């Protein structure tokens, strides 16, 4: 099976009350950990590549790793550009074989966001590629851009219909309180997503797939392992998984997870080195790191996204 777009995945996910996991990939062990879990659970997948991932690992290497995963697993896998910040990077990924791109012009004024998104949609649709756009801004760090909590803003439901009609985008990322990175909520506060906004958006765009970025739950067992093994991540707090599960049962069809992969990998490697200070073969410490990603992704697919058995 070749790489697929997200069109059919989202239609089924919307109707079925579940969501597809969109996991960021940067190297072979990450691709393998994610796709081995999905293969065992027969789950559809979105593997996504950021601008930073492209400059770290190179477009062609990532493309070939994902193609290898498709060949090994036979799963429906979409290859997606995460947070494309210009027409040019979207075009480069479309020309280079991606099946889905995100144009993130959410920090631009509304009319400008519409204009650039529409331009990407025209090019993408001419090439059989689907487009995710964003309205509202999330706090946190994406590539070199750091959006402070004060500068973030929830999506305005009254804008979504006009935006989708004028741009022709295929899915829409909205801001309802999630944020990028490992520090999403202040310690001691009660983390709550704005389900009232999601419900309002759902009413205005019936049947339209919604995307949640910044959806790592920051498992405390990994934060603890990191802190016990020489790291320093006090106050790392994520989105409660029961709230993500609720969002997945609503209009949310794609849930983005990256930080949790980083935490699983880093916690495992830190612990490994503490226990085996004499080891220096990368295969020795990358093997358990890959296994930790696999079991974390398996848990997400079953308990958070509900997409196991849906490939
Ligand atoms: O939303 C951002 C993703 O976690 C990708 O992060 O830009 O550091 O690759 P990155
Ligand atoms: P996290 O930092 O919560 O994993 O979010 C990832 C993301 O939104 C990628 O686009
Ligand atoms: Zn994101």
Tab-separated table of C-alpha atoms and ligand atoms in Angstrom:
chain	number	residue	atom	x	y	z
A	1	UNK	CA	0.000	0.000	0.000
A	2	UNK	CA	1.384	3.496	-0.816
A	3	UNK	CA	1.245	6.411	1.617
A	4	UNK	CA	-2.349	7.598	2.032
A	5	UNK	CA	-3.946	10.982	2.702
A	6	UNK	CA	-5.942	11.582	5.883
A	7	UNK	CA	-9.276	11.899	4.058
A	8	UNK	CA	-10.659	8.411	4.613
A	9	UNK	CA	-9.022	8.099	8.066
A	10	UNK	CA	-10.792	11.257	9.243
A	11	UNK	CA	-14.172	10.288	7.789
A	12	UNK	CA	-14.061	6.979	9.666
A	13	UNK	CA	-12.669	8.548	12.851
A	14	UNK	CA	-15.364	11.238	12.916
A	15	UNK	CA	-18.157	8.698	12.514
A	16	UNK	CA	-16.535	6.199	14.888
A	17	UNK	CA	-15.874	8.646	17.741
A	18	UNK	CA	-12.127	8.099	17.846
A	19	UNK	CA	-9.018	10.012	16.707
A	20	UNK	CA	-5.877	9.241	14.733
A	21	UNK	CA	-2.528	9.697	16.484
A	22	UNK	CA	-0.160	12.099	14.761
A	23	UNK	CA	3.319	11.374	16.079
A	24	UNK	CA	6.422	13.399	15.239
A	25	UNK	CA	9.353	11.497	13.750
A	26	UNK	CA	13.011	12.495	13.715
A	27	UNK	CA	14.995	9.256	13.354
A	28	UNK	CA	14.759	5.530	12.688
A	29	UNK	CA	14.156	4.379	16.272
A	30	UNK	CA	11.227	6.772	16.662
A	31	UNK	CA	9.659	5.622	13.371
A	32	UNK	CA	10.129	1.978	14.379
A	33	UNK	CA	8.795	2.382	17.933
A	34	UNK	CA	5.614	4.082	16.707
A	35	UNK	CA	4.934	1.842	13.737
A	36	UNK	CA	5.648	-1.428	15.563
A	37	UNK	CA	2.993	-0.484	18.134
A	38	UNK	CA	0.499	0.493	15.427
A	39	UNK	CA	1.165	-2.724	13.476
A	40	UNK	CA	0.489	-4.908	16.524
A	41	UNK	CA	-2.739	-3.003	17.193
A	42	UNK	CA	-3.795	-2.583	13.549
A	43	UNK	CA	-4.118	1.197	13.909
A	44	UNK	CA	-4.023	3.834	11.144
A	45	UNK	CA	-1.259	6.396	11.651
A	46	UNK	CA	-0.110	9.898	10.810
A	47	UNK	CA	3.660	10.350	10.956
A	48	UNK	CA	4.568	14.001	10.954
A	49	UNK	CA	7.736	15.892	10.213
A	50	UNK	CA	8.477	19.427	11.404
A	51	UNK	CA	10.720	21.970	9.741
A	52	UNK	CA	13.236	21.200	12.515
A	53	UNK	CA	13.019	17.457	11.810
A	54	UNK	CA	13.680	18.092	8.125
A	55	UNK	CA	16.752	20.124	8.861
A	56	UNK	CA	17.974	17.590	11.477
A	57	UNK	CA	17.440	14.364	9.548
A	58	UNK	CA	16.957	15.516	5.919
A	59	UNK	CA	13.730	15.214	3.884
A	60	UNK	CA	14.836	12.167	1.882
A	61	UNK	CA	15.988	10.146	4.907
A	62	UNK	CA	12.675	10.753	6.697
A	63	UNK	CA	10.680	9.983	3.565
A	64	UNK	CA	12.556	6.694	3.049
A	65	UNK	CA	12.192	5.700	6.724
A	66	UNK	CA	8.446	6.232	6.517
A	67	UNK	CA	8.237	4.347	3.223
A	68	UNK	CA	10.121	1.486	4.909
A	69	UNK	CA	7.553	1.510	7.726
A	70	UNK	CA	4.711	1.303	5.199
A	71	UNK	CA	6.410	-1.637	3.486
A	72	UNK	CA	7.061	-3.416	6.793
A	73	UNK	CA	3.624	-2.900	8.342
A	74	UNK	CA	1.184	-2.590	5.418
A	75	UNK	CA	-0.687	0.012	7.494
A	76	UNK	CA	-2.458	3.064	6.110
A	77	UNK	CA	0.079	5.775	6.981
A	78	UNK	CA	-0.123	9.474	6.057
A	79	UNK	CA	3.094	11.498	5.921
A	80	UNK	CA	2.367	15.026	7.102
A	81	UNK	CA	4.288	18.304	7.317
A	82	UNK	CA	3.841	19.681	10.853
A	83	UNK	CA	3.654	23.487	11.245
A	84	UNK	CA	4.620	24.511	7.716
A	85	UNK	CA	5.233	28.240	8.048
A	86	UNK	CA	5.340	29.233	4.358
A	87	UNK	CA	3.981	28.306	0.942
A	88	UNK	CA	7.500	27.273	-0.083
A	89	UNK	CA	8.006	24.611	2.600
A	90	UNK	CA	4.508	23.217	1.913
A	91	UNK	CA	5.286	23.087	-1.825
A	92	UNK	CA	8.617	21.390	-1.188
A	93	UNK	CA	6.931	18.664	0.915
A	94	UNK	CA	4.109	18.213	-1.606
A	95	UNK	CA	6.633	17.925	-4.465
A	96	UNK	CA	8.725	15.590	-2.284
A	97	UNK	CA	5.993	12.982	-1.702
A	98	UNK	CA	4.162	14.013	1.503
A	99	UNK	CA	0.431	13.250	1.433
A	100	UNK	CA	-0.639	15.964	3.880
A	101	UNK	CA	0.688	19.389	4.887
A	102	UNK	CA	-0.099	21.880	7.600
A	103	UNK	CA	0.102	25.553	6.776
A	104	UNK	CA	0.323	27.318	10.107
A	105	UNK	CA	-0.365	30.996	9.533
A	106	UNK	CA	-2.231	31.223	12.843
A	107	UNK	CA	0.002	34.023	14.121
A	108	UNK	CA	-0.948	36.204	11.119
A	109	UNK	CA	-4.048	38.417	10.949
A	110	UNK	CA	-7.249	36.557	9.966
A	111	UNK	CA	-7.362	37.771	6.317
A	112	UNK	CA	-3.667	37.004	5.794
A	113	UNK	CA	-4.105	33.531	7.296
A	114	UNK	CA	-6.956	32.936	4.806
A	115	UNK	CA	-4.874	34.183	1.868
A	116	UNK	CA	-1.793	32.042	2.504
A	117	UNK	CA	-3.858	28.970	3.459
A	118	UNK	CA	-5.925	29.256	0.265
A	119	UNK	CA	-2.763	29.430	-1.843
A	120	UNK	CA	-1.403	26.246	-0.219
A	121	UNK	CA	-4.783	24.485	-0.591
A	122	UNK	CA	-4.895	25.252	-4.335
A	123	UNK	CA	-1.426	23.802	-4.926
A	124	UNK	CA	-1.961	20.821	-2.598
A	125	UNK	CA	-5.337	19.823	-4.029
A	126	UNK	CA	-3.947	20.016	-7.576
A	127	UNK	CA	-1.411	17.395	-6.430
A	128	UNK	CA	-3.771	15.124	-4.467
A	129	UNK	CA	-2.505	16.329	-1.074
A	130	UNK	CA	-4.675	17.428	1.878
A	131	UNK	CA	-4.185	20.554	4.011
A	132	UNK	CA	-4.507	21.254	7.737
A	133	UNK	CA	-4.791	24.914	8.763
A	134	UNK	CA	-4.901	26.610	12.166
A	135	UNK	CA	-7.037	29.284	13.815
A	136	UNK	CA	-6.123	30.538	17.283
A	137	UNK	CA	-2.634	30.296	18.788
A	138	UNK	CA	-1.203	27.782	21.229
A	139	UNK	CA	1.334	28.667	23.874
A	140	UNK	CA	4.680	26.859	23.894
A	141	UNK	CA	7.630	26.174	21.641
A	142	UNK	CA	7.479	25.167	17.960
A	143	UNK	CA	10.764	25.161	16.073
A	144	UNK	CA	12.414	28.478	16.935
A	145	UNK	CA	9.119	30.210	17.804
A	146	UNK	CA	8.250	30.511	21.499
A	147	UNK	CA	4.693	31.753	22.134
A	148	UNK	CA	4.157	32.902	25.730
A	149	UNK	CA	0.929	32.015	27.550
A	150	UNK	CA	-0.092	35.721	27.451
A	151	UNK	CA	0.269	35.841	23.651
A	152	UNK	CA	-1.716	32.667	23.042
A	153	UNK	CA	-5.419	32.922	22.249
A	154	UNK	CA	-8.344	30.543	22.061
A	155	UNK	CA	-9.999	29.962	18.682
A	156	UNK	CA	-13.068	32.155	18.109
A	157	UNK	CA	-15.870	29.778	17.031
A	158	UNK	CA	-17.572	32.602	15.105
A	159	UNK	CA	-14.583	32.655	12.692
A	160	UNK	CA	-14.343	28.983	11.751
A	161	UNK	CA	-17.068	28.708	9.094
A	162	UNK	CA	-15.850	31.674	7.083
A	163	UNK	CA	-12.251	30.443	7.376
A	164	UNK	CA	-13.005	26.919	6.153
A	165	UNK	CA	-15.288	28.133	3.334
A	166	UNK	CA	-12.801	30.700	2.057
A	167	UNK	CA	-9.687	28.502	2.307
A	168	UNK	CA	-11.040	25.069	1.335
A	169	UNK	CA	-8.779	23.460	3.978
A	170	UNK	CA	-9.415	19.793	4.825
A	171	UNK	CA	-8.990	19.959	8.610
A	172	UNK	CA	-8.631	22.690	11.195
A	173	UNK	CA	-6.400	22.917	14.261
A	174	UNK	CA	-8.005	24.903	17.068
A	175	UNK	CA	-6.751	26.311	20.355
A	176	UNK	CA	-8.772	25.123	23.368
A	177	UNK	CA	-6.101	25.175	26.066
A	178	UNK	CA	-3.490	22.665	24.940
A	179	UNK	CA	0.060	23.907	24.357
A	180	UNK	CA	3.350	22.647	22.994
A	181	UNK	CA	6.140	21.205	25.127
A	182	UNK	CA	6.302	19.590	28.570
A	183	UNK	CA	5.141	22.542	30.713
A	184	UNK	CA	1.499	23.009	29.804
A	185	UNK	CA	-0.201	23.952	33.061
A	186	UNK	CA	0.976	25.666	36.233
A	187	UNK	CA	1.650	23.191	39.069
A	188	UNK	CA	-1.220	23.213	41.556
A	189	UNK	CA	-3.815	24.391	39.011
A	190	UNK	CA	-6.567	22.193	37.594
A	191	UNK	CA	-5.846	21.558	33.879
A	192	UNK	CA	-9.063	21.986	31.893
A	193	UNK	CA	-9.598	22.121	28.142
A	194	UNK	CA	-12.311	24.464	26.799
A	195	UNK	CA	-14.884	21.898	25.663
A	196	UNK	CA	-17.416	24.700	25.248
A	197	UNK	CA	-15.315	26.061	22.358
A	198	UNK	CA	-14.941	22.607	20.802
A	199	UNK	CA	-18.713	22.029	21.030
A	200	UNK	CA	-19.432	25.387	19.423
A	201	UNK	CA	-16.951	24.720	16.593
A	202	UNK	CA	-18.486	21.269	16.070
A	203	UNK	CA	-21.961	22.796	15.720
A	204	UNK	CA	-20.759	25.341	13.172
A	205	UNK	CA	-18.784	22.792	11.128
A	206	UNK	CA	-20.768	19.551	11.296
A	207	UNK	CA	-18.738	16.556	10.117
A	208	UNK	CA	-15.538	18.601	9.699
A	209	UNK	CA	-12.320	17.133	11.194
A	210	UNK	CA	-10.755	19.130	14.020
A	211	UNK	CA	-7.125	18.796	15.113
A	212	UNK	CA	-5.569	19.192	18.560
A	213	UNK	CA	-1.926	20.165	18.793
A	214	UNK	CA	0.063	20.178	22.014
A	215	UNK	CA	-1.589	16.997	23.266
A	216	UNK	CA	1.163	15.232	25.143
A	217	UNK	CA	0.070	14.115	28.588
A	218	UNK	CA	3.614	14.244	30.035
A	219	UNK	CA	3.549	10.878	31.896
A	220	UNK	CA	4.838	11.498	35.392
A	221	UNK	CA	6.691	8.172	35.498
A	222	UNK	CA	9.020	9.511	32.773
A	223	UNK	CA	9.429	12.915	34.439
A	224	UNK	CA	10.314	11.079	37.672
A	225	UNK	CA	12.843	8.838	35.888
A	226	UNK	CA	14.447	11.877	34.269
A	227	UNK	CA	14.664	13.713	37.593
A	228	UNK	CA	16.035	10.629	39.371
A	229	UNK	CA	18.727	10.123	36.761
A	230	UNK	CA	20.430	13.476	36.558
A	231	UNK	CA	17.739	15.485	34.761
A	232	UNK	CA	15.938	18.582	35.945
A	233	UNK	CA	12.299	18.931	34.874
A	234	UNK	CA	10.304	20.082	37.902
A	235	UNK	CA	6.715	21.116	37.177
A	236	UNK	CA	6.407	19.315	33.826
A	237	UNK	CA	2.635	18.812	33.450
A	238	UNK	CA	0.585	17.696	30.438
A	239	UNK	CA	-3.004	17.364	29.236
A	240	UNK	CA	-5.030	14.817	31.265
A	241	UNK	CA	-5.645	11.752	29.118
A	242	UNK	CA	-9.341	11.504	29.989
A	243	UNK	CA	-9.861	14.948	28.444
A	244	UNK	CA	-8.066	13.872	25.263
A	245	UNK	CA	-10.240	10.749	25.130
A	246	UNK	CA	-13.336	12.946	25.424
A	247	UNK	CA	-12.079	15.223	22.613
A	248	UNK	CA	-11.434	12.146	20.443
A	249	UNK	CA	-15.044	11.053	20.914
A	250	UNK	CA	-16.155	14.475	19.623
A	251	UNK	CA	-15.078	16.270	16.400
A	252	UNK	CA	-11.354	15.892	17.076
A	253	UNK	CA	-9.964	13.439	14.497
A	254	UNK	CA	-6.203	14.092	14.842
A	255	UNK	CA	-4.257	14.371	18.093
A	256	UNK	CA	-0.625	15.542	17.931
A	257	UNK	CA	1.933	13.972	20.241
A	258	UNK	CA	5.653	14.700	20.240
A	259	UNK	CA	6.869	15.655	23.728
A	260	UNK	CA	5.759	12.316	25.205
A	261	UNK	CA	7.989	10.490	22.696
A	262	UNK	CA	10.912	12.700	23.696
A	263	UNK	CA	10.261	12.062	27.395
A	264	UNK	CA	10.006	8.287	26.931
A	265	UNK	CA	13.229	8.200	24.960
A	266	UNK	CA	15.205	10.535	27.223
A	267	UNK	CA	14.024	8.954	30.491
A	268	UNK	CA	14.970	5.490	29.252
A	269	UNK	CA	18.398	6.563	28.035
A	270	UNK	CA	19.184	8.487	31.241
A	271	UNK	CA	18.223	5.483	33.334
A	272	UNK	CA	20.229	3.175	31.075
A	273	UNK	CA	23.410	5.200	31.469
A	274	UNK	CA	23.001	5.434	35.205
A	275	UNK	CA	22.703	1.651	35.377
A	276	UNK	CA	25.400	0.911	32.753
A	277	UNK	CA	28.005	3.679	32.934
A	278	UNK	CA	30.504	1.475	31.118
A	279	UNK	CA	28.415	1.011	27.951
A	280	UNK	CA	29.018	3.003	24.785
A	281	UNK	CA	27.343	1.063	21.955
A	282	UNK	CA	24.359	3.177	20.759
A	283	UNK	CA	22.378	0.021	20.006
A	284	UNK	CA	22.460	-0.887	23.685
A	285	UNK	CA	20.715	2.281	24.843
A	286	UNK	CA	18.587	2.948	21.760
A	287	UNK	CA	16.978	-0.488	21.940
A	288	UNK	CA	15.196	0.106	25.289
A	289	UNK	CA	14.424	3.692	24.207
A	290	UNK	CA	12.663	2.370	21.101
A	291	UNK	CA	10.806	-0.185	23.248
A	292	UNK	CA	9.659	2.600	25.611
A	293	UNK	CA	8.277	4.581	22.655
A	294	UNK	CA	6.497	1.479	21.420
A	295	UNK	CA	4.733	0.767	24.708
A	296	UNK	CA	3.810	4.418	25.227
A	297	UNK	CA	2.337	4.666	21.714
A	298	UNK	CA	0.429	1.406	22.236
A	299	UNK	CA	-1.141	2.896	25.359
A	300	UNK	CA	-2.116	6.081	23.455
A	301	UNK	CA	-3.651	4.143	20.554
A	302	UNK	CA	-5.821	2.030	22.839
A	303	UNK	CA	-6.613	4.171	25.885
A	304	UNK	CA	-6.510	7.743	24.546
A	305	UNK	CA	-7.214	7.728	20.796
A	306	UNK	CA	-9.375	4.597	20.572
A	307	UNK	CA	-8.071	3.857	17.050
A	308	UNK	CA	-6.792	0.310	17.615
A	309	UNK	CA	-8.289	-2.163	15.160
A	310	UNK	CA	-9.346	0.642	12.787
A	311	UNK	CA	-6.707	0.292	10.052
B	1	LIG	O1	4.858	21.328	17.568
B	1	LIG	C1	6.058	21.112	17.494
B	1	LIG	C2	6.560	19.724	17.456
B	1	LIG	O2	6.709	19.214	18.761
B	1	LIG	C3	7.823	19.652	16.670
B	1	LIG	O3	8.878	20.180	17.398
B	1	LIG	O4	9.826	21.830	15.820
B	1	LIG	O5	11.197	20.931	17.740
B	1	LIG	O6	10.650	19.489	15.763
B	1	LIG	P1	10.234	20.645	16.633
B	2	LIG	P1	3.309	18.186	22.305
B	2	LIG	O1	4.462	19.098	22.557
B	2	LIG	O2	2.244	18.340	23.338
B	2	LIG	O3	3.722	16.777	22.117
B	2	LIG	O4	2.631	18.662	20.908
B	2	LIG	C1	3.127	18.214	19.679
B	2	LIG	C2	2.523	18.943	18.527
B	2	LIG	O5	1.529	19.623	18.619
B	2	LIG	C3	3.184	18.787	17.222
B	2	LIG	O6	2.602	19.589	16.264
B	3	LIG	ZN1	1.837	21.440	17.002
